Coordinates of C-alpha atoms and ligand atoms in Angstrom, one line a residue:
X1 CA -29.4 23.4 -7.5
X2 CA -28.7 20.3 -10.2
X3 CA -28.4 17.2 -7.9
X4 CA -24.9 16.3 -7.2
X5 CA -24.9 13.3 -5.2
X6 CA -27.0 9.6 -5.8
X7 CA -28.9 10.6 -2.7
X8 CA -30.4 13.6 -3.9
X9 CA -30.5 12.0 -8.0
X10 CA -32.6 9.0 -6.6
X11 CA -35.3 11.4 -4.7
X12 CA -36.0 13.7 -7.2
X13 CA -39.0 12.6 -10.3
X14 CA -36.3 11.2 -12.9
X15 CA -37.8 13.6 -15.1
X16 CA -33.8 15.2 -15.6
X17 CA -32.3 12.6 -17.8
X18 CA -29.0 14.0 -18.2
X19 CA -26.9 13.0 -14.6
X20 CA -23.2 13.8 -13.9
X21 CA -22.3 12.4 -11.0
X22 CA -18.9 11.0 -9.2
X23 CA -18.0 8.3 -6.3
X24 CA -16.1 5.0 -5.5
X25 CA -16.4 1.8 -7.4
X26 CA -18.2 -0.5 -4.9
X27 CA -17.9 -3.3 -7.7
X28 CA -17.6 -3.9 -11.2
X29 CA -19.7 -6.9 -12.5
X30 CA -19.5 -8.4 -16.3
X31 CA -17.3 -5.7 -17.2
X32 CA -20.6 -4.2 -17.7
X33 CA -22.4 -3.1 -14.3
X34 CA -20.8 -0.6 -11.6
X35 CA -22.5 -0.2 -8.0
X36 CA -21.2 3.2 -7.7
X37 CA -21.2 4.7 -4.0
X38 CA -20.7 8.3 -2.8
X39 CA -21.6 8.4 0.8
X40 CA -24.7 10.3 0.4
X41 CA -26.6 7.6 1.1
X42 CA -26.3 3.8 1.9
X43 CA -28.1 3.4 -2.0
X44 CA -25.6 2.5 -4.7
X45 CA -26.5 3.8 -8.3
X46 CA -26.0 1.1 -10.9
X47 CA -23.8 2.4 -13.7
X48 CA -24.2 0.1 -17.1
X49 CA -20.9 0.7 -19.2
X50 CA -21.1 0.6 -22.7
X51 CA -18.1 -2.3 -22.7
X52 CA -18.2 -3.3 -26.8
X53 CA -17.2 1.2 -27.6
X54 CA -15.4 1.4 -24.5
X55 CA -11.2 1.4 -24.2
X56 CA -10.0 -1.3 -22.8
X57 CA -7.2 0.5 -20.8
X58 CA -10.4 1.7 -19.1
X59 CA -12.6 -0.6 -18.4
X60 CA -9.1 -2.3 -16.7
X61 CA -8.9 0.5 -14.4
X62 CA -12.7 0.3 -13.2
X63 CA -12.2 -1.7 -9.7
X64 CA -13.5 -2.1 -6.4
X65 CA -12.0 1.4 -4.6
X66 CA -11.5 3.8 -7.5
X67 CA -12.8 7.3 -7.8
X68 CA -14.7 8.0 -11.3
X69 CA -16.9 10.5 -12.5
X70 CA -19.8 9.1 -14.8
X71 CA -21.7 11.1 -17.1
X72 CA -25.1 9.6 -18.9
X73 CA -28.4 9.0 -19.1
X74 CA -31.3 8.2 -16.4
X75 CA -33.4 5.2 -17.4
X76 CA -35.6 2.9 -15.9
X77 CA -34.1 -0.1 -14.9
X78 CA -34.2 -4.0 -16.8
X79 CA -32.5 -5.4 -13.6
X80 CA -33.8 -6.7 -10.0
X81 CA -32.5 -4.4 -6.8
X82 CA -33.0 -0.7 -8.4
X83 CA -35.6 1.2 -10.5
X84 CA -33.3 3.3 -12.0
X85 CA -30.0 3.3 -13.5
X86 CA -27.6 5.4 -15.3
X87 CA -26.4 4.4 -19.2
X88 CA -23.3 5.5 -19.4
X89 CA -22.1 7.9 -21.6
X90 CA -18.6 9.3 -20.5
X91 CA -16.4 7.8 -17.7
X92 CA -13.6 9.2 -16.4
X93 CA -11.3 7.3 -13.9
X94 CA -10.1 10.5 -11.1
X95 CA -8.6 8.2 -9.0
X96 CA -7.1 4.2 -9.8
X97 CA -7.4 1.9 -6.7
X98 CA -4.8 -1.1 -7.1
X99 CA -7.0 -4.1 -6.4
X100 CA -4.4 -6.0 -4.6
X101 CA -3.5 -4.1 -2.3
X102 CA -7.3 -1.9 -1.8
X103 CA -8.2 -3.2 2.2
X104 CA -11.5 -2.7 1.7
X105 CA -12.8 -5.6 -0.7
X106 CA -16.8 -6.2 -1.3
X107 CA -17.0 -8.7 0.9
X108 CA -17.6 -9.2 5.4
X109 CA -15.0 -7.6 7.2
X110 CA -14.3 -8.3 11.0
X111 CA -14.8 -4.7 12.7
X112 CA -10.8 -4.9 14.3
X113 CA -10.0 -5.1 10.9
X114 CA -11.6 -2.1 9.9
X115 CA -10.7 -0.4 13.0
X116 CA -6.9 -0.9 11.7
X117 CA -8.2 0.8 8.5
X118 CA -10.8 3.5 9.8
X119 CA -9.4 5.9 7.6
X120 CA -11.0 3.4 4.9
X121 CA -13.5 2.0 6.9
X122 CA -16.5 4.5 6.4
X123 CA -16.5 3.3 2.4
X124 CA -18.5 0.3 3.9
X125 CA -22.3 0.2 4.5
X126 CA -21.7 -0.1 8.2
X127 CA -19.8 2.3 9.1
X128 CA -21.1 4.9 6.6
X129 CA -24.4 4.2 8.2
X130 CA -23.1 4.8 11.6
X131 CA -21.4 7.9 10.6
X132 CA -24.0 9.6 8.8
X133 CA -26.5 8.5 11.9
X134 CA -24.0 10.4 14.5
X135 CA -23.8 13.5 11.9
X136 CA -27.9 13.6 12.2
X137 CA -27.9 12.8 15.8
X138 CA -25.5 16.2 16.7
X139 CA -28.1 18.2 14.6
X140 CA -31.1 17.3 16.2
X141 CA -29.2 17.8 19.8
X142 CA -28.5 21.2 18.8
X143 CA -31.9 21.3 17.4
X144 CA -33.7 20.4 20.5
X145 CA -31.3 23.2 22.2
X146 CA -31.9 25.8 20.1
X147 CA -35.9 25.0 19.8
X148 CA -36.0 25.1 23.9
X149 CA -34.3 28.3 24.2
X150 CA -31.3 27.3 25.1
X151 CA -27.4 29.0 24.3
X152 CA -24.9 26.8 23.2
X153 CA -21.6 27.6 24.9
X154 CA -17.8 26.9 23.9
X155 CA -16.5 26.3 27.3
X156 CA -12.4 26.2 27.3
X157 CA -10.5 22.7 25.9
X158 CA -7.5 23.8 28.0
X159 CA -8.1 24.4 32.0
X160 CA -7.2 24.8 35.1
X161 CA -9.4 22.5 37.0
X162 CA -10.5 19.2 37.5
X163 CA -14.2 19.7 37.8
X164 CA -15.1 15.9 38.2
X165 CA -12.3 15.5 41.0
X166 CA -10.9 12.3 39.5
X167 CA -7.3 13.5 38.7
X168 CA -7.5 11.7 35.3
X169 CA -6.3 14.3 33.4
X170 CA -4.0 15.0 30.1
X171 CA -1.8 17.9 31.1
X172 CA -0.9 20.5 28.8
X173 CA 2.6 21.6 28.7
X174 CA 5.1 23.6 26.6
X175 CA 8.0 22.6 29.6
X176 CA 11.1 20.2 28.2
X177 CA 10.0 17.0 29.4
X178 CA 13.6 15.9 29.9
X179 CA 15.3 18.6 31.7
X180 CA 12.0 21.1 33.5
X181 CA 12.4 24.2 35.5
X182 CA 12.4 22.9 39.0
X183 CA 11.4 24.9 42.2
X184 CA 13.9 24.7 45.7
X185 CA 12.3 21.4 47.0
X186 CA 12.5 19.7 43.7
X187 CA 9.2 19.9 41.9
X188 CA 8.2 21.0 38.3
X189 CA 8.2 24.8 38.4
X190 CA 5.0 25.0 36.7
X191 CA 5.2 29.1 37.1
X192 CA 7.7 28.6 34.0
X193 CA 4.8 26.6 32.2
X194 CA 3.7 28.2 29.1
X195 CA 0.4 29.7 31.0
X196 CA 2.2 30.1 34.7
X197 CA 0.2 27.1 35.7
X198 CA -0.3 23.7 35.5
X199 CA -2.8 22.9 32.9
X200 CA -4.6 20.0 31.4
X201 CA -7.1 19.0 28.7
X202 CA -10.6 19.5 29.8
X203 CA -12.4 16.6 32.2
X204 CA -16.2 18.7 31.5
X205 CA -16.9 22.1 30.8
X206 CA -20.0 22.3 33.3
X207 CA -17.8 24.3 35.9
X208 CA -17.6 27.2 33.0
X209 CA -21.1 26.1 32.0
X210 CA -22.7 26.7 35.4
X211 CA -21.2 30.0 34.9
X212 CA -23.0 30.7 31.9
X213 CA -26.3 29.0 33.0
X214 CA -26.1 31.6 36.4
X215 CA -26.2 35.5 33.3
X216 CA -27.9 33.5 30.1
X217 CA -30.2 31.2 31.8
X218 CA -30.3 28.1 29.8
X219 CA -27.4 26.9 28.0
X220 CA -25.6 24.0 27.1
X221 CA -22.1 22.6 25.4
X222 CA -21.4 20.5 23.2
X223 CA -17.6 19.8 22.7
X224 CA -14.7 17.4 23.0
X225 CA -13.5 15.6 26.4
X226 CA -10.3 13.6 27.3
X227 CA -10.3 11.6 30.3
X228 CA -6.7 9.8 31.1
X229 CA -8.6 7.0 32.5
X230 CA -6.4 3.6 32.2
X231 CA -9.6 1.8 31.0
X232 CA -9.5 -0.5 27.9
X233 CA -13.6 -1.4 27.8
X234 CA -16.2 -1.2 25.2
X235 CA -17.4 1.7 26.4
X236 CA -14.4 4.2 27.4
X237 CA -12.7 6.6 25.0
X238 CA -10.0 8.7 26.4
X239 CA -10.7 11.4 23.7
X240 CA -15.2 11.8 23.8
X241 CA -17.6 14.2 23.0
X242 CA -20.3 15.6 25.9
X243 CA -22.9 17.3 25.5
X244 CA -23.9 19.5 29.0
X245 CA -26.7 21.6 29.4
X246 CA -26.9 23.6 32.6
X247 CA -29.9 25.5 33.8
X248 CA -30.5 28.0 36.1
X249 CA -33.3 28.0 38.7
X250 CA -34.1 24.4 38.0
X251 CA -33.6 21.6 40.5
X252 CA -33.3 18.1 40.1
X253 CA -36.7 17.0 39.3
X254 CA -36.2 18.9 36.7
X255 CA -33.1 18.0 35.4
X256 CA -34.7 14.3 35.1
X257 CA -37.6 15.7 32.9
X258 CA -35.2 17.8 30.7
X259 CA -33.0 14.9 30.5
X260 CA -35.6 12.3 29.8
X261 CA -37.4 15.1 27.2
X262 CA -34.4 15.8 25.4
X263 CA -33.4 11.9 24.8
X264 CA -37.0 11.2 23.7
X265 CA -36.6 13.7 20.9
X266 CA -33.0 12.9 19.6
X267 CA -34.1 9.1 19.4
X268 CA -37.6 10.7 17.5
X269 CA -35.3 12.7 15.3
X270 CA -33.1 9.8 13.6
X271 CA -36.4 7.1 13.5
X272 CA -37.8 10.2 11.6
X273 CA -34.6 11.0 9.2
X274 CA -32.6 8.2 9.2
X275 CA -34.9 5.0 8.6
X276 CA -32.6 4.1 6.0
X277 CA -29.2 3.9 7.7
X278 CA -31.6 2.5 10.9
X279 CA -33.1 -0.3 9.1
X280 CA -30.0 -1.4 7.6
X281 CA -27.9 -1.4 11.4
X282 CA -31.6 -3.0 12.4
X283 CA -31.4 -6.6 9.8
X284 CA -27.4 -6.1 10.7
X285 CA -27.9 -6.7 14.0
X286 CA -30.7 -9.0 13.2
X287 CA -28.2 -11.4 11.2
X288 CA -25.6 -11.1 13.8
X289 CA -28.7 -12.2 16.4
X290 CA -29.3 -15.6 14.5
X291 CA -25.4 -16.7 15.6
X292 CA -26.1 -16.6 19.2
X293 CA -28.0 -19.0 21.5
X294 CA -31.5 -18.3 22.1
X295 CA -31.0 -17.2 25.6
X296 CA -28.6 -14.7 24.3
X297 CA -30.8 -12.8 21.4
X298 CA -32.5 -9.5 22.1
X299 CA -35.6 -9.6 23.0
X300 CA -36.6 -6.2 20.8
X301 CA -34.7 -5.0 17.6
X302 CA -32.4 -2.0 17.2
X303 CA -35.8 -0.2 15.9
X304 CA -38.2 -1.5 18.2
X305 CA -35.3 -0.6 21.1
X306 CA -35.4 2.6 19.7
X307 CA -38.9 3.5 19.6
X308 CA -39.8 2.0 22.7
X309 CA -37.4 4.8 24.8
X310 CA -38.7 7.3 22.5
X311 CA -42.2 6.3 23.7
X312 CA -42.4 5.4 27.3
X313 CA -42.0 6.6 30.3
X314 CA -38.0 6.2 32.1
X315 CA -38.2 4.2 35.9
X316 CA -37.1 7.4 38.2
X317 CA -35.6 4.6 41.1
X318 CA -33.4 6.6 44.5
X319 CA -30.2 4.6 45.0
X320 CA -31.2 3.3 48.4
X321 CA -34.3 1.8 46.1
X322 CA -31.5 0.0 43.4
X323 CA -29.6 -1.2 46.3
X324 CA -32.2 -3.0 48.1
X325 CA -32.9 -4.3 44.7
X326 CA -29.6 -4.9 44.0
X327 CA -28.8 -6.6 47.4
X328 CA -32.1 -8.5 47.1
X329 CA -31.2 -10.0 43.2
X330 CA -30.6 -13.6 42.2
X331 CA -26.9 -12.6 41.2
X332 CA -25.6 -10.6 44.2
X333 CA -26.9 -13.7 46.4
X334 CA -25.6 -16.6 43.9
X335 CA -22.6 -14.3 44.1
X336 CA -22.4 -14.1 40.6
X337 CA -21.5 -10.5 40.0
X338 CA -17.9 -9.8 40.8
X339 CA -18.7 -6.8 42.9
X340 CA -21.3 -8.1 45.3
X341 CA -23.4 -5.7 47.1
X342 CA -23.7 -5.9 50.7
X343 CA -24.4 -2.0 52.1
X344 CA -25.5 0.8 51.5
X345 CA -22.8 3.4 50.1
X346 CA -21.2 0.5 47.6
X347 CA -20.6 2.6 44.3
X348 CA -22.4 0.8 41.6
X349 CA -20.5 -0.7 38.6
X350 CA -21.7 -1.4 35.4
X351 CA -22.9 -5.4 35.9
X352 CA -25.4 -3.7 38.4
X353 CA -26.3 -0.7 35.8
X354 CA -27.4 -3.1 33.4
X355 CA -28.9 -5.4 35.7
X356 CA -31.2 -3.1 36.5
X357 CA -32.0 -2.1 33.6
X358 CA -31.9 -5.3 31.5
X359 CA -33.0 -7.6 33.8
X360 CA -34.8 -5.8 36.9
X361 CA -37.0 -2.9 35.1
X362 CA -36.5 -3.6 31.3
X363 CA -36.7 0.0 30.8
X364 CA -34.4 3.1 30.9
X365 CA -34.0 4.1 34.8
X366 CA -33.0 7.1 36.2
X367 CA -31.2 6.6 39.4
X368 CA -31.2 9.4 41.9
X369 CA -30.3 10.5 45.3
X370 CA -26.5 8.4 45.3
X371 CA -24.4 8.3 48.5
X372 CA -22.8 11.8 48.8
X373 CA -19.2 10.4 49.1
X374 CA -19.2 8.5 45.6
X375 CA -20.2 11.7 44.0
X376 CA -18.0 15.0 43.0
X377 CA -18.2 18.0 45.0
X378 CA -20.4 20.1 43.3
X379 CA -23.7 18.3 43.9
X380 CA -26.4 19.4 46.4
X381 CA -26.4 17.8 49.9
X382 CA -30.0 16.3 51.0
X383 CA -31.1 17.2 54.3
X384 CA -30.3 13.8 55.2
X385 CA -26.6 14.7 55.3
X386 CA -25.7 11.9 53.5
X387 CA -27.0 12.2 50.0
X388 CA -26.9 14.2 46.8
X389 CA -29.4 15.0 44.5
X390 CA -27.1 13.9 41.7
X391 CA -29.1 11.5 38.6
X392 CA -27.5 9.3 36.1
X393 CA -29.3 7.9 33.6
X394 CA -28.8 4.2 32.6
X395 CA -29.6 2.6 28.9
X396 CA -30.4 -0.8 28.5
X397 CA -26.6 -2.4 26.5
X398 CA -25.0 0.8 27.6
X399 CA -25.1 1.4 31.4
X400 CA -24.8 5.3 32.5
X401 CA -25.3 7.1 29.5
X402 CA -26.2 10.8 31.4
X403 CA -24.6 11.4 34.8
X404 CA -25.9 14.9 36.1
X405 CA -26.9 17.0 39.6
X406 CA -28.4 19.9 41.1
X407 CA -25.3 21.8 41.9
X408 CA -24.2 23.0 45.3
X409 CA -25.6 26.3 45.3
X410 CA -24.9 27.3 49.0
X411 CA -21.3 29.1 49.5
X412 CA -20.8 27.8 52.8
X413 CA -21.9 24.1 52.6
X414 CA -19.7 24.3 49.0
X415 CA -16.9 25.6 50.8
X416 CA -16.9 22.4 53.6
X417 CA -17.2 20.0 50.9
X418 CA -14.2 21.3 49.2
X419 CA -12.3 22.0 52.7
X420 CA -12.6 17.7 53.1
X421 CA -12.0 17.0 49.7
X422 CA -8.9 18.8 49.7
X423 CA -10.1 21.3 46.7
X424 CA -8.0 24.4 47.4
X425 CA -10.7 27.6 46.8
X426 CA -8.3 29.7 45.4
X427 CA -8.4 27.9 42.2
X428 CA -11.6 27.8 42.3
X429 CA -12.7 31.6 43.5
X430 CA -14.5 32.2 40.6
X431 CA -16.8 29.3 40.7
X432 CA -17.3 30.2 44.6
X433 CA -18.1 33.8 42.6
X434 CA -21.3 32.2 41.1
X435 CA -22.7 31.3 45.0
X436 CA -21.5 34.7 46.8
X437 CA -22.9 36.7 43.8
X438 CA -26.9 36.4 43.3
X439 CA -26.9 32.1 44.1
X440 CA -29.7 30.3 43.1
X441 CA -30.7 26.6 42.7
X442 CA -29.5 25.2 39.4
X443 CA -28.8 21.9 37.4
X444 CA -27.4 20.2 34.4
X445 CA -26.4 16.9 33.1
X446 CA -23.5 15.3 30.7
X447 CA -24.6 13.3 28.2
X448 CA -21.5 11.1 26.7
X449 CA -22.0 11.7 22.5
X450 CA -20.2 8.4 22.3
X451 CA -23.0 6.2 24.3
X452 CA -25.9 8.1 22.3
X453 CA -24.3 6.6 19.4
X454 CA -23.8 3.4 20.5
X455 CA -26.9 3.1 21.4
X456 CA -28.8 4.5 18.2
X457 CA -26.8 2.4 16.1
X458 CA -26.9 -1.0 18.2
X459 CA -23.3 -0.6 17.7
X460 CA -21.5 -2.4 20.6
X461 CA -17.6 -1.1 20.8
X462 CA -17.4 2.6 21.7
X463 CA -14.4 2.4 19.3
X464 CA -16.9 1.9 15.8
X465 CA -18.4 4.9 16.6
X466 CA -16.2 7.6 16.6
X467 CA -14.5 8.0 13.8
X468 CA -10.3 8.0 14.9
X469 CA -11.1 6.3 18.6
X470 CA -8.1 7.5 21.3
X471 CA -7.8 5.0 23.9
X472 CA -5.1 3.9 25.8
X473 CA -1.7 2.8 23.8
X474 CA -3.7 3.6 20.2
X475 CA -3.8 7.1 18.8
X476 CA -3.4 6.0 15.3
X477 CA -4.7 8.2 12.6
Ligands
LIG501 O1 -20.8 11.2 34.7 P1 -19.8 12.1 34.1 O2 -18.3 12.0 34.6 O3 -20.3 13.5 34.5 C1 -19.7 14.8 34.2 O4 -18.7 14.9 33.7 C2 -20.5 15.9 34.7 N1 -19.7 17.1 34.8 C3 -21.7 16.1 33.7 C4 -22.6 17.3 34.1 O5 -23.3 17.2 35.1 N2 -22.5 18.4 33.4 O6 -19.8 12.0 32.5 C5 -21.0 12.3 31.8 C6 -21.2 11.2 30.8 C7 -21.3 9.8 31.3 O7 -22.6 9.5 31.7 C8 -20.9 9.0 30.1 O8 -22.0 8.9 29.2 C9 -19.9 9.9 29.4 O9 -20.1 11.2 29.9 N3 -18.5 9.4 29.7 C10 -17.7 8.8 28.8 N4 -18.0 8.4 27.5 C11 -16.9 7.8 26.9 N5 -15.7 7.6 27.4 C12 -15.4 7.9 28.7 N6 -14.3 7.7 29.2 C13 -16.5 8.6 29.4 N7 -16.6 9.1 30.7 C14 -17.8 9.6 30.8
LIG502 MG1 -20.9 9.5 35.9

């Protein structure tokens, strides 16, 4: 095929010389030079117009925004920046952009800005960068699936359950919100709902997942997630994508080696395909670092981050381990940290995550073995009674990025946990199903898309990486 797009003009051997080729004006300089853009790439193709036998009305309408479609020649470049460039021979303008009004001018715009226009925002080099780095990280997730044998399932958007337990759910509804069918003692009447039941948007698909993982083996999902949680942070979304594999006949141990394989080789992946967009986000970052205090720059680059948890081993540390730490630390005895840790059983928050990883270990950790009580239902009970063999997975600048388990798998100790917890089994008989039917020790984790991004990109607002963020009181767009 001809090469349509600057990316795939500027790898091939120049030896085509006629090029046809269409994008937005980045900018117009001398009435003379366009840096045209198309999004294949973060490379702009310089365009030189032919001013003195070009229209006027033309060269008028060639500004920072518009669509055109350029036809010329190929030719080694006279000016600094770019080997090639394109003499114009034909322009067309497809699309005018009024330059007074255009939100996106060539020059350094504050990210809320560009959050207020994301439907604009990915015509910058950030953001394009950041997008076309989340595009290549989803294909080498389902790469590494599909390489290790594994299914990829499309477990329901719309269910039934609350398989974390949390109650922070979007219901689904077809009632009339203002006058619903009510039952005797005054409730909703949710038989009259649209599926006879209440219904909500999907917390995780791993309860449908284990399902899959317990006839197919290995299999995974990769789909999108609402949580109702009322928390305005740099690292919720109320609308996120999760990746869950879920394996059968594989405990936890080996849920950590799967986990800490599989984020190896989606890091390898984009320092092998994306170097460009990388390096860019890398001196970004790198510029933004110079602002800041010393005691407040990173220690390592986006790249250097980057390959360093691509090539070393992640801390495996038990919760009873991170607490003594924890309990032990310079800021839980200075009382710095606002939750301060004084026993065992404290749920960890996110200044703790990161201490430990930032601070204590300077290296990804997988923490395992948590307090059965802060945990959901579904995760295996220790012998000790008192733990689970759930793992979550903490990222230096990120916190948890992976939160995962080996799953309950025996009917009766399931059935207690759910008995205490209030989980009524008849909404659940199916998933009970999967223990009276042929059990067996499995596992799985839940990767949130969102943090994966953040991470790769060095990006530090959940909201820049994704590309129409929901969160609470915004679902613009
Ligand atoms: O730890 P979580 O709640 O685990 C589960 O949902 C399990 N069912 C997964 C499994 O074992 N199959 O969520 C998993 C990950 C978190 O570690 C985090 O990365 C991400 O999902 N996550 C969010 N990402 C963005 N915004 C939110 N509100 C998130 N909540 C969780
Ligand atoms: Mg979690």
């Amino acid at each position: 095929m001809k090469p349509s797009t600057i990316s795939e003009l500027l790898k091939q051997d120049f030896t085509l010389q006629e090029v046809d080729i269409k994008g937005w004006v980045r900018t117009f300089r001398a009435n003379r030079f366009i840096a045209l853009n198309d999004g294949s790439s973060l490379q702009n193709i310089q365009c030189v117009v032919d001013f003195e036998n070009t229209d006027e009305d033309i060269l008028k309408r060639i500004t920072t925004g518009a669509a055109v479609h350029i036809k010329g020649e190929l030719a080694e470049s006279q000016g600094k920046g770019q080997s090639v460039e394109i003499q114009v021979k034909s322009i067309e303008i497809l699309g005018d952009s009024d330059p007074e009004t255009y939100p996106i001018q060539p020059k350094k715009h504050s990210f809320e800005f560009l959050r207020e226009n994301a439907h604009l925002r990915t015509r910058t080099n950030t953001f394009s960068a950041v997008m076309r780095l989340r595009s290549s990280l989803s294909f080498a997730i389902h790469k590494y699936f599909n390489d290790n044998g594994f299914f990829y399932v499309h477990t329901p958007i719309i269910t039934g359950s609350d398989a974390e337990g949390a109650g922070e759910m979007f219901r689904v509804t077809n009632l009339d919100a203002k006058t619903p069918p009510l039952t005797e003692d005054g409730n909703v009447d949710f038989t009259e709902d649209f599926f006879g039941k209440e219904t909500n948007l999907t917390v995780s698909g791993q309860l449908e997942a284990e399902t899959y993982a317990m006839s197919l083996g290995k299999v995974y999902t990769f789909g999108p997630t609402f949580r109702a949680e009322n928390s305005n942070t740099s690292r919720h979304l109320s609308e996120f994508w999760m990746i869950e594999p879920e394996v059968a006949f594989m405990d936890l141990a080996g849920n950590m080696d799967l986990a800490e394989d599989f984020m190896k080789s989606v890091i390898g992946h984009v320092l092998e395909n994306n170097y460009e967009d990388l390096e860019f986000l890398d001196q970004r970052l790198q510029d933004e670092d110079k602002k800041k205090p010393q005691a407040e720059r990173s220690e390592m680059t986006l790249i250097e981050k980057l390959r360093f948890v691509a090539d070393n081993n992640f801390k495996r540390v038990s919760y009873t381990e991170a607490i003594d730490i924890l309990r032990n630390s310079k800021p839980n005895k200075k009382k710095k940290f606002k939750y301060i840790i004084n026993e065992w059983g404290a749920d960890l928050q996110s200044e703790h995550e990161r201490f430990l990883v930032e601070k204590h270990f300077k290296c990804p950790v997988i923490l395992f073995d948590y307090p059965a009580n802060i945990k959901a239902f579904y995760m295996r009970l220790n012998e000790d009674g008192k733990t689970v063999r759930a793992m979550d997975i903490l990222f230096p600048g990120i916190g948890e990025i992976v939160g995962g388990a080996q799953r309950e798998e025996r009917l009766d100790v399931l059935k207690q946990k759910m008995a205490v917890l209030g989980i009524d089994e008849e909404e659940l008989w199916w998933y009970l199903d999967l223990r009276k039917y042929g059990t067996a020790v499995h596992s799985g984790f839940g990767l949130g898309f969102e943090r994966l991004v953040m991470f790769a990109t060095g990006m530090s607002n959940i909201r820049d990486v994704i590309p129409f963020p929901r969160t609470p009181q915004n679902a613009e767009f």
